[in-house]
Amino acid sequence: MSQTRFRSLLKELTKGFIRENPILVIMLGLCATLACSTSATDAFGMGLAFSFVMLGSNIVVAIIRRVVPSQIRIPVFITVISTFVTIVDYTLKAYFPALSQSLGVYVPLIVVNCIVMARAEAYSSKNTVMASLMDGIGMGIGFTLIITLIGTIREVIGNGTMFGHQVMPARYQPFMIFILPPGAFLVIGFLMALHRKFMITFYESHR
Amino acid sequence: MISNDLNIFLILLSAMMVNNILLIRFIALCSFFGISNSIKTSTGMGIAVIFVMVMATAVSWPVYHFILVPLDLIYLRTAAFILTIATFVQLEEMFIRKMLPSLYRAMGIYLPLIVVNCAVLAAAFLCIDYSLGFAKSIVYTIGVGSGYFIAIIMFAAIREVVDRAPVPVLFKGHPISFITASLMSLAFLGFKGLFGL
């Protein structure tokens, strides 16, 4: 593989981390992000489930992109995505029943998670398998990173624990509000502001 | 918890207020933040969502109970529902355009958007998960849709005011919207425990 080709693939991979982060910048897939981040463990589980679907559907869509007529591409993409979602849903039910229980209806809802569809439509249907693979991995990591971060913040402040372990001193009074729905909106609002600060500082041109 | 033995009024209230789909359950947030710039578009979207959602549940409930369950194909639920709903919204769009042109003008552009609106699919799934009967599923869906309608209109109204307020640069746009949503969600949390729901 030539140097430039490798570099461009690497760029596809890393753009999802910060610059085009699916949650903070593209602002899609918010349901899962907010609903499944009451604890770091749930958030991480959701992140992995999502990444698997993202990766699988990106690859398949890139493979079949020349075969599918463009008029019926949306239903075809949806079928591909829902296949992967069903795999994840049943795997979680079989091997991680507790996690499956707490993620609930949000796992089947990955199928209408706009990021998966948006990446299939905007990226994989136009790019090679290798580039789509990288895009899928990058977006998956970016999503997992942010959802786990939100989960950790909410769990530490709202419950005094991190991944189920006590981290705050015993006398700490948890702010319950952070594990309740309003806390989710609050945390993501502040993270977005922080992300903007970061962008202005490091990528001056990027506003 | 919602179940089939709850009475109709409580199901409606629970779906609409106590478990508001946007502010408490976080479903369909993309459209919530995306198109709530003005009260007018939000009203159009809200009406379209209620309409499509009720129709979608009316179709997907029989599909689940009369096709998937007897044939032991429950694992196809996700794929079956999304395809039924997508097809159905398409048909509905054609029907409305032909038969009710004035309604089409009011909500036409929002119809295709709704196919990927998670709220529609979520309502269909939740009716199955709570094992509601057909009539109660419809009532529940009406409740969910009205909850969406109320929340998105209130949010649009607040946003119109916030847009004119002096907000710190870092919080302009989406961050302040999320903080607004957080405060609204706090208010809706106040309904928790109403009538023991």
Coordinates of C-alpha atoms in Angstrom, one line a residue:
Chain A
M1 CA 0.0 0.0 0.0
S2 CA 1.4 3.3 -1.0
Q3 CA 2.2 6.0 1.5
T4 CA -0.5 8.5 0.4
R5 CA -3.2 5.9 0.1
F6 CA -2.4 4.8 3.7
R7 CA -2.4 8.3 4.9
S8 CA -5.8 9.0 3.4
L9 CA -7.2 5.8 4.9
L10 CA -5.8 6.8 8.3
K11 CA -7.6 10.2 7.9
E12 CA -10.9 8.4 7.2
L13 CA -10.3 6.5 10.4
T14 CA -9.5 9.4 12.7
K15 CA -12.0 12.0 11.4
G16 CA -14.8 10.4 13.4
F17 CA -12.9 10.8 16.7
I18 CA -13.1 14.6 17.1
R19 CA -13.5 16.5 13.8
E20 CA -16.6 14.8 12.5
N21 CA -17.7 13.2 15.7
P22 CA -21.1 11.5 15.1
I23 CA -22.6 12.8 18.3
L24 CA -21.1 16.2 18.9
V25 CA -20.7 17.5 15.3
I26 CA -23.1 15.5 13.0
M27 CA -25.6 15.5 15.9
L28 CA -27.3 12.3 14.9
G29 CA -28.2 9.3 16.9
L30 CA -29.0 11.3 20.0
C31 CA -31.7 9.0 21.3
A32 CA -29.3 6.2 22.1
T33 CA -26.7 8.5 23.4
L34 CA -28.9 10.2 25.9
A35 CA -31.0 7.2 26.9
C36 CA -28.3 4.7 27.4
S37 CA -25.8 6.8 29.3
T38 CA -27.1 6.5 32.8
S39 CA -24.1 4.4 33.7
A40 CA -20.7 3.9 32.2
T41 CA -21.3 0.2 31.7
D42 CA -24.6 0.7 29.8
A43 CA -23.0 3.4 27.7
F44 CA -20.0 1.3 26.7
G45 CA -22.3 -1.6 25.9
M46 CA -24.4 0.6 23.7
G47 CA -21.3 2.0 22.0
L48 CA -20.1 -1.5 21.1
A49 CA -23.5 -2.6 19.9
F50 CA -23.7 0.5 17.7
S51 CA -20.1 0.1 16.4
F52 CA -20.8 -3.4 15.3
V53 CA -23.9 -2.4 13.4
M54 CA -22.1 0.6 11.9
L55 CA -19.2 -1.5 10.8
G56 CA -21.2 -4.4 9.4
S57 CA -23.6 -2.2 7.5
N58 CA -20.9 0.0 6.1
I59 CA -19.0 -2.9 4.7
V60 CA -22.1 -4.7 3.2
V61 CA -23.4 -1.4 1.7
A62 CA -20.0 -0.7 0.1
I63 CA -19.9 -4.2 -1.3
I64 CA -23.3 -4.1 -2.9
R65 CA -23.2 -0.4 -3.9
R66 CA -22.8 -1.1 -7.6
V67 CA -25.5 -3.9 -7.8
V68 CA -28.3 -2.0 -6.1
P69 CA -30.4 0.3 -8.4
S70 CA -30.5 3.8 -6.9
Q71 CA -34.3 4.0 -6.7
I72 CA -34.6 1.2 -4.2
R73 CA -31.4 1.8 -2.3
I74 CA -33.0 3.1 0.9
P75 CA -35.2 0.0 1.5
V76 CA -32.2 -2.2 0.7
F77 CA -29.9 -0.3 3.1
I78 CA -32.6 -0.5 5.8
T79 CA -32.8 -4.3 5.4
V80 CA -29.0 -4.6 5.6
I81 CA -29.0 -2.5 8.8
S82 CA -31.9 -4.3 10.4
T83 CA -30.2 -7.6 9.8
F84 CA -27.1 -6.5 11.8
V85 CA -29.4 -5.0 14.5
T86 CA -31.2 -8.3 14.9
I87 CA -27.9 -10.1 15.2
V88 CA -26.8 -7.7 18.0
D89 CA -30.2 -7.7 19.7
Y90 CA -30.3 -11.5 19.9
T91 CA -26.6 -11.8 20.9
L92 CA -27.1 -9.4 23.8
K93 CA -30.2 -11.3 24.9
A94 CA -28.4 -14.6 24.9
Y95 CA -25.0 -13.6 26.4
F96 CA -25.6 -10.4 28.3
P97 CA -29.2 -10.5 29.5
A98 CA -28.7 -7.8 32.2
L99 CA -27.3 -5.4 29.7
S100 CA -30.0 -6.2 27.2
Q101 CA -32.6 -5.6 29.9
S102 CA -31.3 -2.1 30.7
L103 CA -30.8 -1.0 27.1
G104 CA -34.3 -2.2 26.3
V105 CA -36.0 -0.8 23.3
Y106 CA -33.0 1.2 22.3
V107 CA -31.2 -1.7 20.8
P108 CA -33.8 -2.4 18.1
L109 CA -34.0 1.3 17.6
I110 CA -30.4 1.4 16.3
V111 CA -32.0 0.5 13.0
V112 CA -33.5 4.0 12.7
N113 CA -30.5 5.5 14.3
C114 CA -29.9 8.2 11.8
I115 CA -26.0 8.0 11.8
V116 CA -26.0 4.4 10.5
M117 CA -28.4 5.4 7.7
A118 CA -26.6 8.6 7.0
R119 CA -23.2 7.0 6.7
A120 CA -24.6 4.3 4.5
E121 CA -26.3 6.9 2.3
A122 CA -23.6 9.6 2.3
Y123 CA -20.5 7.6 2.5
S124 CA -20.5 3.8 1.9
S125 CA -22.7 4.0 -1.1
K126 CA -20.1 6.1 -2.8
N127 CA -16.8 4.8 -1.5
T128 CA -14.6 1.7 -1.7
V129 CA -15.0 -1.2 0.8
M130 CA -11.6 -0.3 2.5
A131 CA -12.5 3.3 3.0
S132 CA -16.0 2.4 4.3
L133 CA -14.4 0.0 6.7
M134 CA -12.2 2.7 8.1
D135 CA -15.1 5.2 8.2
G136 CA -17.2 2.6 10.1
I137 CA -14.4 1.9 12.6
G138 CA -13.8 5.6 13.1
M139 CA -17.4 6.5 13.6
G140 CA -17.9 3.6 15.9
I141 CA -14.9 4.6 18.0
G142 CA -16.0 8.3 18.0
F143 CA -19.5 7.3 19.1
T144 CA -18.3 4.8 21.8
L145 CA -15.8 7.4 23.2
I146 CA -18.4 10.1 23.6
I147 CA -21.2 7.9 24.9
T148 CA -18.9 6.3 27.4
L149 CA -17.6 9.8 28.5
I150 CA -21.2 11.0 29.0
G151 CA -22.0 7.8 30.9
T152 CA -19.0 8.1 33.1
I153 CA -19.7 11.8 33.9
R154 CA -23.3 11.1 34.7
E155 CA -22.5 8.0 36.8
V156 CA -19.8 9.7 38.8
I157 CA -21.8 12.8 39.6
G158 CA -25.2 11.2 39.9
N159 CA -24.3 8.0 41.7
G160 CA -20.7 8.4 43.0
T161 CA -19.5 5.3 41.1
M162 CA -17.6 4.6 37.9
F163 CA -18.3 1.3 36.0
G164 CA -20.0 0.2 39.2
H165 CA -17.0 0.9 41.6
Q166 CA -17.3 3.6 44.3
V167 CA -14.9 6.4 43.3
M168 CA -16.3 9.3 45.3
P169 CA -15.7 9.6 49.1
A170 CA -18.3 7.9 51.2
R171 CA -19.7 11.2 52.5
Y172 CA -20.4 12.4 48.9
Q173 CA -24.1 13.2 48.3
P174 CA -24.8 12.2 44.7
F175 CA -26.7 14.6 42.5
M176 CA -29.5 12.3 41.5
I177 CA -30.5 14.7 38.8
F178 CA -27.6 13.6 36.6
I179 CA -28.8 10.1 36.2
L180 CA -32.4 11.3 35.5
P181 CA -33.3 12.5 32.0
P182 CA -32.5 16.3 32.6
G183 CA -28.9 15.4 33.5
A184 CA -28.4 13.8 30.1
F185 CA -29.4 17.0 28.2
L186 CA -27.3 19.1 30.6
V187 CA -24.1 17.0 30.2
I188 CA -24.3 16.9 26.4
G189 CA -25.0 20.6 26.2
F190 CA -21.8 21.4 28.2
L191 CA -19.8 18.8 26.2
M192 CA -20.8 20.5 23.0
A193 CA -19.7 23.9 24.2
L194 CA -16.4 22.3 25.3
H195 CA -16.0 20.7 21.9
R196 CA -16.6 24.1 20.3
K197 CA -13.9 25.6 22.5
F198 CA -11.5 22.8 21.6
M199 CA -12.2 23.3 17.8
I200 CA -11.7 27.1 18.0
T201 CA -8.4 26.6 19.9
F202 CA -6.9 23.9 17.8
Y203 CA -8.4 24.2 14.4
E204 CA -8.6 28.0 14.1
S205 CA -10.2 27.8 10.6
H206 CA -12.9 25.5 11.7
R207 CA -15.8 27.5 13.1
Chain B
M1 CA -45.3 0.7 34.3
I2 CA -47.8 0.5 31.5
S3 CA -49.7 -2.8 31.1
N4 CA -52.8 -4.0 29.4
D5 CA -54.9 -3.8 32.6
L6 CA -54.4 0.0 33.0
N7 CA -57.4 2.0 32.0
I8 CA -57.5 4.0 28.8
F9 CA -57.2 7.4 30.4
L10 CA -54.2 6.5 32.4
I11 CA -52.5 4.9 29.4
L12 CA -53.1 8.1 27.4
L13 CA -51.8 10.3 30.3
S14 CA -48.8 8.2 30.9
A15 CA -47.7 8.1 27.3
M16 CA -48.3 11.9 26.9
M17 CA -46.9 13.4 30.0
V18 CA -45.3 11.0 32.5
N19 CA -43.2 9.2 29.9
N20 CA -43.0 12.0 27.4
I21 CA -41.3 10.5 24.4
L22 CA -39.0 13.4 23.7
L23 CA -38.1 14.7 27.1
I24 CA -38.1 11.6 29.3
R25 CA -37.4 8.8 26.8
F26 CA -35.2 10.7 24.4
I27 CA -36.7 9.2 21.3
A28 CA -36.8 11.2 18.0
L29 CA -34.4 13.8 19.2
C30 CA -32.9 14.4 15.8
S31 CA -36.1 15.9 14.5
F32 CA -36.7 17.7 17.8
F33 CA -33.5 19.7 17.5
G34 CA -33.5 19.7 13.7
I35 CA -36.8 21.3 12.8
S36 CA -38.0 23.1 15.9
N37 CA -36.8 26.6 14.6
S38 CA -40.3 27.9 14.4
I39 CA -43.7 27.2 15.8
K40 CA -45.2 26.8 12.4
T41 CA -42.9 24.0 11.1
S42 CA -43.2 22.3 14.5
T43 CA -47.0 22.3 14.3
G44 CA -46.8 20.7 10.9
M45 CA -44.4 18.1 12.0
G46 CA -46.3 17.4 15.2
I47 CA -49.5 16.7 13.3
A48 CA -47.8 14.6 10.7
V49 CA -46.1 12.5 13.4
I50 CA -49.4 11.8 15.3
F51 CA -51.1 10.8 12.1
V52 CA -48.3 8.5 10.8
M53 CA -47.7 7.0 14.2
V54 CA -51.3 6.0 14.7
M55 CA -51.5 4.5 11.2
A56 CA -48.2 2.7 11.6
T57 CA -49.2 1.1 14.9
A58 CA -52.6 0.1 13.3
V59 CA -50.6 -1.7 10.6
S60 CA -47.7 -3.1 12.6
W61 CA -49.8 -4.5 15.4
P62 CA -51.7 -7.0 13.1
V63 CA -48.5 -7.8 11.3
Y64 CA -46.9 -8.9 14.6
H65 CA -49.9 -10.7 16.1
F66 CA -51.3 -12.3 13.0
I67 CA -48.2 -13.0 10.9
L68 CA -45.0 -13.1 12.9
V69 CA -46.4 -14.8 16.1
P70 CA -48.3 -17.7 14.4
L71 CA -45.4 -18.3 12.0
D72 CA -42.9 -18.2 14.9
L73 CA -40.9 -15.4 13.2
I74 CA -40.6 -13.0 16.1
Y75 CA -36.9 -12.5 15.4
L76 CA -37.8 -10.8 12.2
R77 CA -39.7 -8.1 14.1
T78 CA -37.2 -5.3 13.5
A79 CA -36.9 -5.8 9.8
A80 CA -40.6 -6.5 9.3
F81 CA -41.7 -3.4 11.2
I82 CA -39.3 -0.9 9.6
L83 CA -40.2 -2.2 6.1
T84 CA -44.0 -2.2 6.8
I85 CA -43.8 1.3 8.2
A86 CA -41.6 2.7 5.4
T87 CA -43.9 1.2 2.7
F88 CA -46.9 2.4 4.5
V89 CA -45.7 6.0 4.9
Q90 CA -45.0 6.0 1.1
L91 CA -48.5 4.8 0.3
E92 CA -50.0 7.3 2.8
E93 CA -48.1 10.1 1.1
M94 CA -49.5 9.2 -2.3
F95 CA -53.0 8.8 -0.9
I96 CA -52.9 12.2 0.8
R97 CA -51.4 13.9 -2.2
K98 CA -54.2 12.6 -4.4
M99 CA -57.2 12.8 -2.0
L100 CA -56.5 15.6 0.5
P101 CA -54.4 18.2 -1.3
S102 CA -54.8 20.8 1.4
L103 CA -53.6 18.5 4.1
Y104 CA -50.7 17.5 1.9
R105 CA -49.6 21.1 1.6
A106 CA -49.7 21.4 5.3
M107 CA -47.6 18.4 6.1
G108 CA -46.3 17.1 2.8
I109 CA -42.6 17.8 3.2
Y110 CA -42.5 16.2 6.7
L111 CA -43.9 12.9 5.6
P112 CA -40.8 11.4 4.0
L113 CA -38.8 12.6 7.0
I114 CA -41.0 10.6 9.3
V115 CA -39.9 7.2 7.9
V116 CA -36.6 7.6 9.7
N117 CA -38.3 9.1 12.7
C118 CA -37.5 6.7 15.6
A119 CA -40.7 7.7 17.4
V120 CA -42.9 5.9 15.0
L121 CA -41.0 2.7 15.2
A122 CA -40.5 3.1 19.0
A123 CA -44.2 3.4 19.5
A124 CA -44.9 0.2 17.5
F125 CA -42.2 -1.7 19.5
L126 CA -43.4 -0.4 22.9
C127 CA -47.0 -1.5 22.2
I128 CA -45.6 -5.0 21.7
D129 CA -43.3 -4.8 24.6
Y130 CA -46.1 -3.7 27.0
S131 CA -48.3 -6.4 25.4
L132 CA -51.2 -4.0 24.9
G133 CA -54.3 -5.1 23.0
F134 CA -55.2 -3.5 19.7
A135 CA -57.5 -0.7 21.0
K136 CA -55.1 0.2 23.8
S137 CA -52.2 0.2 21.5
I138 CA -54.0 2.8 19.4
V139 CA -54.8 4.9 22.5
Y140 CA -51.2 4.6 23.7
T141 CA -49.9 5.7 20.3
I142 CA -52.2 8.7 20.3
G143 CA -50.8 9.6 23.7
V144 CA -47.2 9.2 22.5
G145 CA -47.9 11.4 19.4
S146 CA -49.6 14.1 21.4
G147 CA -46.7 14.1 23.8
Y148 CA -44.4 14.7 20.9
F149 CA -46.7 17.4 19.6
I150 CA -46.8 19.3 23.0
A151 CA -43.1 19.0 23.6
I152 CA -42.0 20.2 20.2
I153 CA -44.3 23.2 20.1
M154 CA -43.3 24.3 23.6
F155 CA -39.6 23.8 22.7
A156 CA -40.0 25.8 19.4
A157 CA -41.7 28.6 21.3
I158 CA -38.8 28.8 23.9
R159 CA -36.2 28.6 21.1
E160 CA -37.7 31.6 19.3
V161 CA -37.1 33.6 22.5
V162 CA -33.7 32.2 23.2
D163 CA -32.5 33.0 19.7
R164 CA -32.9 36.7 20.5
A165 CA -31.2 36.5 23.9
P166 CA -27.5 37.3 24.4
V167 CA -26.0 33.8 24.8
P168 CA -22.3 33.3 25.3
V169 CA -20.5 32.4 22.0
L170 CA -19.6 28.9 23.1
F171 CA -23.2 28.1 23.9
K172 CA -24.8 29.7 20.9
G173 CA -27.0 27.3 18.8
H174 CA -27.2 23.7 19.8
P175 CA -25.5 23.8 23.3
I176 CA -28.1 26.3 24.7
S177 CA -30.9 24.3 23.0
F178 CA -29.8 21.2 25.0
I179 CA -29.7 23.1 28.2
T180 CA -33.2 24.5 27.4
A181 CA -34.3 20.9 26.8
S182 CA -32.8 19.9 30.1
L183 CA -34.9 22.4 32.0
M184 CA -38.0 21.4 30.2
S185 CA -37.3 17.8 30.9
L186 CA -36.9 18.7 34.6
A187 CA -40.4 20.2 34.5
F188 CA -41.8 17.1 32.9
L189 CA -40.1 15.0 35.6
G190 CA -42.6 16.7 37.9
F191 CA -45.4 14.5 36.4
K192 CA -43.7 11.4 37.8
G193 CA -45.8 9.7 40.4
L194 CA -49.0 11.3 39.1
F195 CA -51.9 8.8 39.7
G196 CA -49.2 6.3 40.7
L197 CA -47.8 6.1 37.1

